[in-house]
Amino acid sequence: MEILIQSKFLLIELAILCGFILDLILGDPRWMPHPVVMMGKCISFLEKHLRNIFPKTDKGEFWAGLVMAVIITAGTGAITWLICFIAWEINSWLFFAVQTLWCWQCVAIKDLKAESMEVYRRLKDHDLEAARKYVSRIVGRDTQALTDIGVTKAAVETIAEGFSDGVMAPVLYMMIGGAPLAMTYKAINTMDSMVGYKNERYLYFGRIGAHFDDVVGYIPARLSAIVWIITAFLTGNDAKNAWKIWRRDHMKHASPNSAHTETACAGALRIQLAGPAYYFGEYYDKPYLGDPLRPVEDDDIKRANKMLYVSSILTYVIGLTIRFLIWRFI
């Protein structure tokens, strides 16, 4: 029994490593079905039908959102765990293949860089309309009226926040519970991105989903900032200022988790991020993060991507080392 447990432990560790390498090489191929797409369809299906079932009142919408959040979270965890359990019972290498596939699909390093670099290239070509179009694919805010500086800031902020949501958090959870726990995190994060808005439609319906995301993202967000600060030193950016701005500005965002890596990034690059923005045509007077020690420029997208890659490698090295030490000595 002990040998089997150790074998499974090591196979999961190997799957995590292989998933990381596959993401760096291939990203998310468009032809391959992605679980996040399926999660999104399930969320939309449940929203449509639960809104019809529950009363169209604030309390009714709250309970509908609660039911959806529980179904999505528990359902994702149960289904993915069951599939891994069956795979293990059939063949250990099938188990490894399933874990590898999902560990690969849970992170988004290459795609995050690729999408943001499309924005960078359009800015370099002085094609602001195209840059706005490309940045709209990776941000939630309205982009139609953004200046070139606004587009650059949006891309840099997405890279920084994407590290927390798309690398640190899923990696942390797959280190703890393999692919099923990482997939459960992705389901919660996807739910928050779809219904976690404080507008008329989702203020009550999306409240529980947003709270779930706050809870599961609490530790990863803070670890992300620390790793980003270390990366600032390793990449020749301003680590001291990154620490200062993180400590000063990390709670300025309405979300308890969103500003951590953004503030570390702003401090590292010595620029000012965030500020007022429009979402679905509605103006939000968001505070600025960081100090404008120098003007924002197109190349900040490249600098942020360099930090993304170094931070991702550092996260995997530390995480896999800790898992190995646990297996070896405990």
Coordinates of C-alpha atoms in Angstrom, one line a residue, residues 18-37 100-112 114-115 137:
C18 CA 5.1 17.6 -17.8
G19 CA 2.1 19.8 -17.8
F20 CA 4.3 22.9 -17.3
I21 CA 6.6 21.9 -20.1
L22 CA 3.7 21.2 -22.5
D23 CA 2.2 24.7 -21.7
L24 CA 5.5 26.4 -22.4
I25 CA 5.8 24.6 -25.7
L26 CA 2.2 24.4 -27.0
G27 CA 0.1 26.7 -24.9
D28 CA -3.6 25.9 -25.4
P29 CA -4.1 24.6 -29.0
R30 CA -7.3 25.9 -30.5
W31 CA -8.2 22.4 -31.9
M32 CA -8.1 20.8 -28.4
P33 CA -11.3 20.9 -26.3
H34 CA -10.6 22.9 -23.1
P35 CA -12.3 22.1 -19.8
V36 CA -12.7 25.9 -19.0
V37 CA -15.0 26.2 -22.1
T100 CA -0.7 15.6 -17.2
L101 CA -3.5 16.7 -19.5
W102 CA -5.3 18.6 -16.9
C103 CA -2.2 20.0 -15.2
W104 CA -1.3 21.3 -18.7
Q105 CA -4.7 22.9 -19.2
C106 CA -4.9 24.5 -15.8
V107 CA -2.0 26.9 -16.5
A108 CA -1.9 29.6 -19.1
I109 CA 1.7 30.9 -19.4
K110 CA 2.3 30.8 -23.1
D111 CA -1.1 31.9 -24.2
L112 CA -1.0 34.9 -21.8
A114 CA 1.2 35.3 -26.9
E115 CA -2.0 37.4 -26.5
R137 CA -9.6 39.6 -25.7

